[in-house]
Amino acid sequence: MAPDRQALLVVDVQASFPVPEAIVAGIAALSRRLHTVATVERHDEAVTPFARQLGWRPPVDANPLVPADRVFVKHGYLPPPALIDHFRARGIERVLVCGVQAETCCLAAGFLLFDAGLHPTLLRWLSVGSSLDRSGDLGAALWRHHFGSVLEEPDALGLTSEPLPYPS
């Protein structure tokens, strides 16, 4: 697919979540080659009851650790609906998804994208799981089952210039 018809969605890569530096570097390298949108999780108990139900509070002022053309704040698992409006306004068809909590937050983004008629694709090598499964294997398996599109390595993107880093 033409690079101008795809975008990168970076889910919750922020200081409050443990993300290996190699993954942050890989996402940053890719973000320089594609239109990039990032989400950040911020706490607002009136919107999403993380503290009341889970005993956990995301930060109130987190920022992404990677460069992004646009940042959307979210207060739960799903990205805001304005994310879909943004992609549609740009003529995006395929959204390459990577980031934190492959089996929850990335998967939630995948459902939102899929239900909006876009083509979500998980970038496995640039994603980590939650504390339940840091490897991200569970998230990749769920992603394959629901959306069918998981890329395992940078070469699968088919971008033709310099190679992208692959976390070791």
mmCIF file of N, CA and C in Angstrom, residues 6 63 94 109 160:
data_model
loop_
_atom_site.group_PDB
_atom_site.id
_atom_site.type_symbol
_atom_site.label_atom_id
_atom_site.label_comp_id
_atom_site.label_asym_id
_atom_site.label_seq_id
_atom_site.Cartn_x
_atom_site.Cartn_y
_atom_site.Cartn_z
ATOM 1 N N GLN A 6 -1.291 5.024 4.478
ATOM 2 C CA GLN A 6 -1.130 4.362 5.766
ATOM 3 C C GLN A 6 -0.565 5.333 6.789
ATOM 4 N N ASN A 63 3.104 12.500 28.357
ATOM 5 C CA ASN A 63 3.356 12.846 26.956
ATOM 6 C C ASN A 63 4.020 11.658 26.268
ATOM 7 N N ARG A 94 -4.940 2.080 5.900
ATOM 8 C CA ARG A 94 -4.289 1.086 6.750
ATOM 9 C C ARG A 94 -3.592 1.804 7.898
ATOM 10 N N ALA A 109 -7.651 -0.354 20.363
ATOM 11 C CA ALA A 109 -7.475 0.523 19.195
ATOM 12 C C ALA A 109 -7.795 -0.234 17.917
ATOM 13 N N THR A 160 11.088 1.101 1.223
ATOM 14 C CA THR A 160 12.240 0.802 0.378
ATOM 15 C C THR A 160 13.536 1.514 0.713
#
